[in-house]
Amino acid sequence: MSNLSPVATIASLSAHEGQTITLRGWLYNLRASGKLLFPIFRDGTGTIQGIVPKAAVPEEVFETLKNLTLESSVIVTGKVRADSRAPSGFELDVEGIEVLQRVPDETPFPITLKEHGVDFLMEHRHLWLRTPRQSAILRVRATIMRAAAEYFDTNGFIRTDPPILTPNACEGTSELFEMDYFDDDKAYLTQSGQLYIEATALALGKVYSFGPTFRAEKSKTRRHLTEFWMIEPEVAFLELDGLLELAEGFISHIVTTVLAQHRADLKVIGRDVEKLEAVVAPTPAGERGPFPRLSYEEAHAMLEDAFAKGLIETRHQDGDDFGSPDETYISSQFDKPVMIHRYPAAIKAFYMQPDPLDPSKALCVDVLAPEGYGEIIGGSQRVDSYDLLKSRIEAHNLPLDAFQWYLDLRKYGSVPHSGFGMGIERAVAWICGLDHVRETIPFARTLNRIYP
Ligand code: 4AD
Ligand code: MG
């Protein structure tokens, strides 16, 4: 009988009101109340509650459902009925059920509606993904990735894919995953595509890369993964001010897209959407409200002031990077992402262009997300002088021969150019309002976990 009615998805039930349809999915939950069963089915697109009165269905349908174990796979037929109280707006009057695989009684689905510890959930990540909140996060992640690429695709950028196996470091040598590369050679998993897309930017003008990146992070924080996805634009003839504009337009597009497409998912996740709306709220003139911009010096002064007033515990030392509590304090002063520029060159990467007005500062930017989420974007204008770059490589004790090709870019038609990288998982954590990046990616890789 299930073959006769049209196959529908839970997300598309509004097109089938009053019709008998077939759903293919899993039993998510089951409540029984005397001669009434209330199974909840899920199919990947959503969940729907079924109603099964004993008197209204064939005996074997009632008996099958009554004893069905959670997460058994099923094909269900039933009539779609609008119900304003239901989260999806509909309920299903179940008429028939076919069980594809019944979860054995001896090995019930390990994840129940009761609270589980994080370790348990991560150990069962392959099954945890099925729960509504985790599925909602993955849907939002997919949209963030699509909107991020879309912003560059529709603004004249060419996607160029850098290699994952590389002969040298990009972001410091202490966090490199090393592997043997035939005979006597070593290769390293890429930390960032930047150096390579500097080459493609000088070939194509405006480019971006989007792929997995790797850092052998020994730190156990809620922001660090050892494998994460980075999207990186790189633009010839772009200087720091233009880079800040680009980052602002890029983040605004992503937040706008998520708000337009994922209200229901954000609700399941428990996100306070007003905080996101503030990010893209227009000015009274109706324009997109600008993100605040602070120099490192201004940010430092803000922290000095906060320390004097007893608002933060540890004093920030001028010249040091900002710690997590510093970033949290700074970002809590604004309801939009904050762009901090011109950090001391000494604490930043070797490839950053010095500020001509104060060469001890780098023409760089970190974008801090609101609500204490910290850095989501790091970027800079790049050194464009051959001699300066060469001396930087030497001063950082990096192997000159591995960087000869990178130096070539400053020998053959060097131009000012800039770019940034955004970690997708940091963006997902902020936009979804999550405590930890481990929930932002299907299978997180961290210092202590590489299973499942
Ligand atoms: O600030 P980072 O290290 O900058 C770069 O890699 C530059 N080469 C990018 C560029 O200019 N093209 O990293 C960029 C972003 C960070 O802001 C953060 O969002 C993310 O990558 N990120 C991480 N995300 C998760 N886990 C980690 N261990 C991360 N390290 C960096
Ligand atoms: Mg950074």
Coordinates of N, CA and C in Angstrom, one line a residue, residues 37-209:
L37 N -1.4 5.8 20.1 CA 0.0 5.9 20.1 C 0.4 7.3 19.4
F38 N 1.4 7.9 19.9 CA 1.9 9.1 19.3 C 3.4 8.9 18.9
P39 N 3.6 8.3 17.7 CA 5.0 8.2 17.3 C 5.5 9.5 16.7
I40 N 6.7 9.8 16.9 CA 7.3 11.0 16.2 C 8.3 10.4 15.2
F41 N 8.1 10.8 13.9 CA 9.0 10.3 12.8 C 10.0 11.5 12.4
R42 N 11.1 11.1 12.0 CA 12.0 12.1 11.4 C 12.5 11.6 10.1
D43 N 12.8 12.5 9.2 CA 13.3 12.0 7.9 C 14.5 12.8 7.4
G44 N 15.1 13.6 8.2 CA 16.3 14.4 7.8 C 15.8 15.8 7.5
T45 N 14.6 16.0 7.1 CA 14.1 17.4 6.8 C 13.4 17.9 7.9
G46 N 13.0 17.1 8.9 CA 12.2 17.6 10.0 C 11.6 16.4 10.8
T47 N 10.8 16.8 11.8 CA 10.1 15.7 12.5 C 8.6 16.0 12.4
I48 N 7.8 14.9 12.6 CA 6.3 15.1 12.6 C 5.7 14.1 13.5
Q49 N 4.7 14.5 14.2 CA 4.0 13.5 15.1 C 2.9 12.8 14.4
G50 N 2.9 11.5 14.6 CA 1.8 10.7 14.0 C 0.8 10.4 15.1
I51 N -0.5 10.2 14.7 CA -1.5 9.8 15.6 C -2.0 8.4 15.2
V52 N -2.1 7.5 16.2 CA -2.5 6.1 15.8 C -3.5 5.6 16.8
P53 N -4.8 5.8 16.6 CA -5.8 5.3 17.4 C -6.0 3.8 17.1
K54 N -6.1 3.0 18.1 CA -6.2 1.5 17.9 C -7.3 1.2 17.0
A55 N -8.4 1.8 17.2 CA -9.7 1.5 16.5 C -9.6 1.9 15.0
A56 N -8.7 2.8 14.7 CA -8.7 3.3 13.3 C -7.7 2.7 12.4
V57 N -6.9 1.8 12.9 CA -5.9 1.2 12.0 C -5.9 -0.4 12.1
P58 N -5.4 -1.1 11.1 CA -5.4 -2.5 11.2 C -4.6 -2.9 12.4
E59 N -5.0 -4.0 13.0 CA -4.3 -4.5 14.3 C -2.8 -4.6 14.1
E60 N -2.3 -5.1 13.0 CA -0.8 -5.3 12.9 C -0.1 -4.0 12.8
V61 N -0.7 -2.9 12.3 CA -0.1 -1.6 12.3 C 0.1 -1.1 13.7
F62 N -1.0 -1.2 14.5 CA -0.9 -0.8 15.9 C 0.1 -1.6 16.7
E63 N 0.1 -2.9 16.5 CA 1.0 -3.7 17.3 C 2.5 -3.5 16.9
T64 N 2.7 -3.3 15.6 CA 4.1 -3.1 15.1 C 4.6 -1.8 15.7
L65 N 3.8 -0.7 15.7 CA 4.3 0.6 16.2 C 4.4 0.6 17.7
K66 N 3.5 -0.1 18.3 CA 3.5 -0.1 19.8 C 4.8 -0.6 20.4
N67 N 5.3 -1.6 19.7 CA 6.6 -2.3 20.2 C 7.8 -1.8 19.4
L68 N 7.7 -0.8 18.6 CA 8.8 -0.4 17.8 C 9.9 0.3 18.6
T69 N 11.1 0.0 18.3 CA 12.3 0.5 19.0 C 12.7 1.8 18.3
L70 N 13.2 2.8 19.1 CA 13.6 4.1 18.6 C 14.7 3.9 17.6
E71 N 14.7 4.8 16.5 CA 15.6 4.8 15.4 C 15.5 3.6 14.5
S72 N 14.5 2.8 14.7 CA 14.2 1.8 13.6 C 13.9 2.6 12.3
S73 N 14.3 2.0 11.2 CA 14.0 2.7 9.9 C 12.6 2.2 9.4
V74 N 11.8 3.1 8.9 CA 10.5 2.8 8.5 C 10.0 3.5 7.3
I75 N 9.0 2.9 6.7 CA 8.2 3.6 5.6 C 6.8 3.7 6.1
V76 N 6.3 5.0 6.2 CA 5.0 5.2 6.9 C 4.1 5.8 5.8
T77 N 2.9 5.4 5.9 CA 1.8 6.1 5.1 C 0.8 6.7 6.0
G78 N 0.3 7.8 5.6 CA -0.7 8.4 6.4 C -1.2 9.7 5.8
K79 N -2.3 10.2 6.4 CA -2.9 11.4 5.8 C -2.4 12.6 6.6
V80 N -2.0 13.7 5.8 CA -1.5 14.9 6.4 C -2.6 15.8 6.8
R81 N -2.6 16.2 8.1 CA -3.6 17.0 8.7 C -3.0 18.3 9.3
A82 N -3.5 19.4 8.9 CA -2.9 20.7 9.5 C -3.3 20.7 11.0
D83 N -2.3 21.1 11.8 CA -2.6 21.3 13.2 C -1.7 22.4 13.7
S84 N -2.4 23.5 14.1 CA -1.6 24.7 14.4 C -0.8 24.5 15.7
R85 N -1.1 23.5 16.5 CA -0.3 23.3 17.7 C 1.1 22.6 17.4
A86 N 1.1 21.9 16.3 CA 2.3 21.1 16.0 C 3.4 22.0 15.5
P87 N 4.7 21.7 16.0 CA 5.8 22.5 15.6 C 5.9 22.7 14.0
S88 N 5.7 21.6 13.3 CA 5.8 21.7 11.9 C 4.5 22.2 11.2
G89 N 3.4 22.4 12.0 CA 2.2 22.8 11.5 C 1.3 21.7 11.0
F90 N 1.8 20.4 11.1 CA 1.0 19.3 10.6 C 1.2 18.1 11.5
E91 N 0.2 17.2 11.4 CA 0.3 15.9 12.1 C -0.1 14.8 11.0
L92 N 0.3 13.6 11.3 CA 0.1 12.5 10.4 C -0.9 11.5 11.0
D93 N -2.0 11.3 10.3 CA -2.9 10.2 10.7 C -2.4 8.9 10.1
V94 N -1.7 8.1 10.8 CA -1.0 7.0 10.3 C -2.0 5.9 9.8
E95 N -1.7 5.4 8.6 CA -2.5 4.4 8.0 C -1.8 3.0 7.9
G96 N -0.5 3.1 7.6 CA 0.3 1.9 7.4 C 1.7 2.1 7.8
I97 N 2.4 1.0 8.1 CA 3.9 1.1 8.4 C 4.6 -0.1 7.9
E98 N 5.8 0.1 7.4 CA 6.6 -1.0 7.0 C 8.0 -0.7 7.7
V99 N 8.5 -1.7 8.4 CA 9.7 -1.5 9.1 C 10.8 -2.1 8.3
L100 N 11.8 -1.3 7.9 CA 12.9 -1.7 7.1 C 14.0 -2.4 8.0
Q101 N 14.3 -1.8 9.1 CA 15.2 -2.5 10.0 C 14.8 -2.1 11.4
R102 N 14.5 -3.1 12.2 CA 14.1 -2.9 13.6 C 15.3 -2.9 14.5
V103 N 15.5 -1.8 15.2 CA 16.7 -1.8 16.2 C 16.4 -2.9 17.2
P104 N 17.3 -3.8 17.4 CA 17.1 -4.9 18.4 C 16.8 -4.4 19.8
D105 N 15.9 -5.1 20.5 CA 15.6 -4.7 21.9 C 16.8 -4.8 22.8
E106 N 17.8 -5.7 22.5 CA 18.9 -5.8 23.4 C 19.9 -4.7 23.2
T107 N 19.9 -4.0 22.1 CA 20.8 -2.9 21.8 C 20.0 -1.6 21.4
P108 N 19.3 -1.0 22.4 CA 18.6 0.2 22.1 C 19.5 1.3 21.7
F109 N 18.9 2.3 20.9 CA 19.6 3.4 20.5 C 20.2 4.1 21.7
P110 N 21.6 4.3 21.7 CA 22.2 4.8 22.9 C 21.9 6.2 23.3
I111 N 21.5 7.0 22.4 CA 21.2 8.4 22.8 C 19.7 8.6 23.0
T112 N 19.4 9.0 24.3 CA 18.0 9.1 24.7 C 17.8 10.6 24.9
L113 N 16.5 10.9 25.3 CA 16.2 12.3 25.6 C 16.8 12.8 26.9
K114 N 17.3 11.8 27.7 CA 17.9 12.3 29.0 C 19.3 12.9 28.7
E115 N 19.8 13.6 29.7 CA 21.1 14.3 29.5 C 22.2 13.2 29.4
H116 N 23.2 13.5 28.5 CA 24.4 12.7 28.4 C 25.6 13.6 28.6
G117 N 26.7 13.0 29.0 CA 27.9 13.7 29.1 C 28.5 14.0 27.7
V118 N 29.4 15.0 27.6 CA 30.0 15.4 26.4 C 30.8 14.2 25.8
D119 N 31.6 13.5 26.7 CA 32.5 12.5 26.2 C 31.6 11.4 25.6
F120 N 30.5 11.0 26.2 CA 29.6 10.0 25.7 C 29.1 10.4 24.3
L121 N 28.6 11.6 24.3 CA 28.1 12.1 23.0 C 29.1 12.1 21.9
M122 N 30.3 12.6 22.2 CA 31.3 12.6 21.1 C 31.7 11.2 20.7
E123 N 31.7 10.3 21.7 CA 32.1 8.9 21.3 C 31.0 8.3 20.4
H124 N 29.8 8.8 20.5 CA 28.7 8.4 19.6 C 28.3 9.4 18.6
R125 N 29.2 10.2 18.2 CA 28.9 11.3 17.3 C 28.2 10.9 16.1
H126 N 28.5 9.7 15.6 CA 27.9 9.2 14.3 C 26.4 9.0 14.5
L127 N 25.9 8.9 15.8 CA 24.5 8.7 16.1 C 23.9 10.0 16.6
W128 N 24.8 10.7 17.4 CA 24.3 12.0 18.0 C 23.9 13.0 16.9
L129 N 24.5 12.9 15.7 CA 24.1 13.7 14.5 C 22.7 13.7 14.2
R130 N 22.0 12.6 14.6 CA 20.6 12.4 14.2 C 19.6 13.3 15.0
T131 N 20.1 13.8 16.1 CA 19.2 14.5 17.0 C 18.9 15.9 16.4
P132 N 17.7 16.4 16.7 CA 17.2 17.6 16.0 C 18.2 18.8 16.1
R133 N 18.7 19.0 17.2 CA 19.6 20.2 17.4 C 20.9 20.0 16.6
Q134 N 21.5 18.8 16.6 CA 22.7 18.6 15.8 C 22.4 18.7 14.3
S135 N 21.3 18.2 13.9 CA 20.9 18.3 12.5 C 20.7 19.7 12.1
A136 N 20.1 20.5 13.0 CA 19.9 21.9 12.7 C 21.2 22.6 12.5
I137 N 22.1 22.4 13.4 CA 23.5 23.0 13.3 C 24.1 22.7 12.0
L138 N 24.0 21.4 11.5 CA 24.7 21.1 10.3 C 24.0 21.7 9.1
R139 N 22.7 21.9 9.2 CA 22.0 22.7 8.1 C 22.5 24.1 8.0
V140 N 22.6 24.7 9.2 CA 23.1 26.1 9.3 C 24.5 26.2 8.8
R141 N 25.4 25.2 9.2 CA 26.7 25.2 8.7 C 26.8 25.2 7.2
A142 N 25.9 24.3 6.6 CA 25.9 24.2 5.1 C 25.6 25.5 4.5
T143 N 24.6 26.2 5.0 CA 24.3 27.5 4.5 C 25.4 28.6 4.7
I144 N 26.1 28.5 5.8 CA 27.2 29.5 6.0 C 28.3 29.2 5.0
M145 N 28.5 28.0 4.7 CA 29.6 27.6 3.7 C 29.1 28.1 2.3
R146 N 27.8 27.9 2.0 CA 27.3 28.3 0.7 C 27.3 29.8 0.6
A147 N 26.8 30.5 1.6 CA 26.7 31.9 1.5 C 28.1 32.5 1.4
A148 N 29.1 31.9 2.1 CA 30.5 32.5 2.1 C 31.0 32.4 0.7
A149 N 30.9 31.2 0.1 CA 31.4 31.0 -1.3 C 30.6 31.9 -2.3
E150 N 29.3 32.0 -2.0 CA 28.5 32.8 -2.9 C 28.9 34.3 -2.9
Y151 N 29.3 34.8 -1.8 CA 29.7 36.2 -1.7 C 30.9 36.5 -2.6
F152 N 31.8 35.6 -2.6 CA 33.0 35.8 -3.5 C 32.6 35.5 -5.0
D153 N 31.8 34.4 -5.2 CA 31.4 34.0 -6.6 C 30.7 35.1 -7.3
T154 N 29.9 35.9 -6.5 CA 29.0 36.9 -7.1 C 29.7 38.3 -7.1
N155 N 31.0 38.3 -6.6 CA 31.7 39.6 -6.6 C 33.0 39.5 -7.4
G156 N 33.0 38.6 -8.4 CA 34.1 38.6 -9.3 C 35.4 37.9 -8.9
F157 N 35.2 37.1 -7.8 CA 36.4 36.3 -7.4 C 36.4 34.9 -8.1
I158 N 37.6 34.4 -8.4 CA 37.8 33.1 -9.0 C 38.3 32.2 -7.9
R159 N 37.6 31.0 -7.7 CA 38.0 30.1 -6.7 C 39.2 29.3 -7.3
T160 N 40.3 29.4 -6.5 CA 41.5 28.6 -6.9 C 41.9 27.7 -5.7
D161 N 42.1 26.5 -5.9 CA 42.3 25.5 -4.8 C 43.8 25.3 -4.6
P162 N 44.3 25.7 -3.4 CA 45.7 25.5 -3.1 C 45.9 24.0 -2.7
P163 N 47.2 23.6 -2.7 CA 47.5 22.2 -2.3 C 47.3 22.0 -0.8
I164 N 47.0 20.7 -0.4 CA 46.9 20.4 1.0 C 48.2 19.9 1.5
L165 N 49.0 19.2 0.6 CA 50.3 18.8 1.0 C 51.3 19.8 0.6
T166 N 52.1 20.3 1.5 CA 52.9 21.5 1.2 C 54.3 21.2 1.7
P167 N 55.3 21.9 1.1 CA 56.7 21.7 1.6 C 57.2 22.6 2.7
N168 N 56.3 23.6 3.1 CA 56.7 24.5 4.1 C 55.5 25.0 5.0
A169 N 55.8 25.8 6.0 CA 54.8 26.3 6.9 C 54.2 27.6 6.4
C170 N 53.0 27.9 6.8 CA 52.5 29.2 6.5 C 52.3 30.0 7.8
E171 N 51.8 29.4 8.8 CA 51.4 30.1 10.1 C 52.3 29.6 11.2
G172 N 53.6 29.6 11.1 CA 54.4 29.2 12.3 C 54.7 27.7 12.2
T173 N 55.9 27.4 12.6 CA 56.3 26.0 12.5 C 55.9 25.1 13.6
S174 N 55.4 25.6 14.7 CA 55.2 24.8 15.9 C 53.9 24.0 15.8
E175 N 53.0 24.3 14.8 CA 51.7 23.6 14.8 C 51.5 22.9 13.5
L176 N 52.6 22.3 13.0 CA 52.6 21.6 11.7 C 52.4 20.1 11.8
F177 N 51.5 19.5 11.1 CA 51.4 18.1 10.9 C 52.4 17.6 9.9
E178 N 53.4 16.8 10.3 CA 54.4 16.4 9.3 C 54.2 15.0 8.9
M179 N 54.6 14.7 7.6 CA 54.5 13.3 7.1 C 55.6 13.0 6.2
D180 N 55.9 11.7 6.0 CA 56.9 11.4 5.0 C 56.4 11.5 3.6
Y181 N 57.2 12.1 2.7 CA 56.7 12.2 1.4 C 57.7 11.5 0.5
F182 N 57.6 10.2 0.3 CA 58.5 9.4 -0.5 C 60.0 9.6 -0.1
D183 N 60.8 8.7 -0.4 CA 62.3 8.8 -0.1 C 62.6 9.7 1.1
D184 N 63.3 10.7 0.9 CA 63.8 11.5 2.0 C 63.1 12.8 2.3
D185 N 62.0 13.0 1.5 CA 61.3 14.2 1.7 C 60.2 14.2 2.8
K186 N 60.0 15.4 3.3 CA 58.9 15.6 4.2 C 57.8 16.5 3.6
A187 N 56.6 16.2 4.0 CA 55.5 17.1 3.6 C 54.8 17.5 4.8
Y188 N 54.0 18.6 4.7 CA 53.2 19.1 5.9 C 51.8 19.4 5.4
L189 N 50.9 19.1 6.2 CA 49.5 19.4 5.9 C 49.3 20.9 6.0
T190 N 48.6 21.5 5.0 CA 48.5 22.9 5.0 C 47.8 23.5 6.2
Q191 N 48.3 24.7 6.6 CA 47.7 25.5 7.7 C 46.8 26.5 7.2
S192 N 47.0 26.9 5.9 CA 46.3 28.0 5.3 C 46.7 28.0 3.8
G193 N 45.8 28.3 2.9 CA 46.1 28.3 1.5 C 46.8 29.6 1.1
Q194 N 46.9 30.5 2.0 CA 47.3 31.9 1.7 C 48.5 32.1 0.7
L195 N 49.6 31.4 1.0 CA 50.8 31.7 0.2 C 50.5 31.3 -1.2
Y196 N 49.8 30.3 -1.4 CA 49.5 29.8 -2.8 C 48.5 30.7 -3.5
I197 N 47.5 31.2 -2.7 CA 46.5 32.1 -3.4 C 47.1 33.5 -3.6
E198 N 48.2 33.8 -2.9 CA 48.9 35.1 -3.3 C 49.3 34.9 -4.8
A199 N 49.8 33.7 -5.1 CA 50.3 33.5 -6.5 C 49.1 33.6 -7.5
T200 N 48.0 32.9 -7.1 CA 46.9 32.9 -8.1 C 46.2 34.3 -8.1
A201 N 46.3 35.1 -7.0 CA 45.8 36.5 -7.1 C 46.6 37.3 -8.1
L202 N 47.9 37.1 -8.1 CA 48.7 37.9 -9.0 C 48.5 37.4 -10.5
A203 N 47.9 36.2 -10.6 CA 47.6 35.7 -12.0 C 46.2 36.2 -12.4
L204 N 45.2 36.2 -11.4 CA 43.8 36.3 -11.8 C 43.1 37.6 -11.1
G205 N 43.8 38.3 -10.3 CA 43.3 39.5 -9.7 C 42.6 39.3 -8.4
K206 N 41.4 38.7 -8.4 CA 40.6 38.4 -7.2 C 40.3 36.9 -7.1
V207 N 40.8 36.3 -6.1 CA 40.7 34.9 -5.9 C 40.2 34.5 -4.5
Y208 N 39.8 33.2 -4.4 CA 39.6 32.7 -3.0 C 39.8 31.2 -3.0
S209 N 40.1 30.7 -1.8 CA 40.3 29.3 -1.7 C 39.3 28.9 -0.5

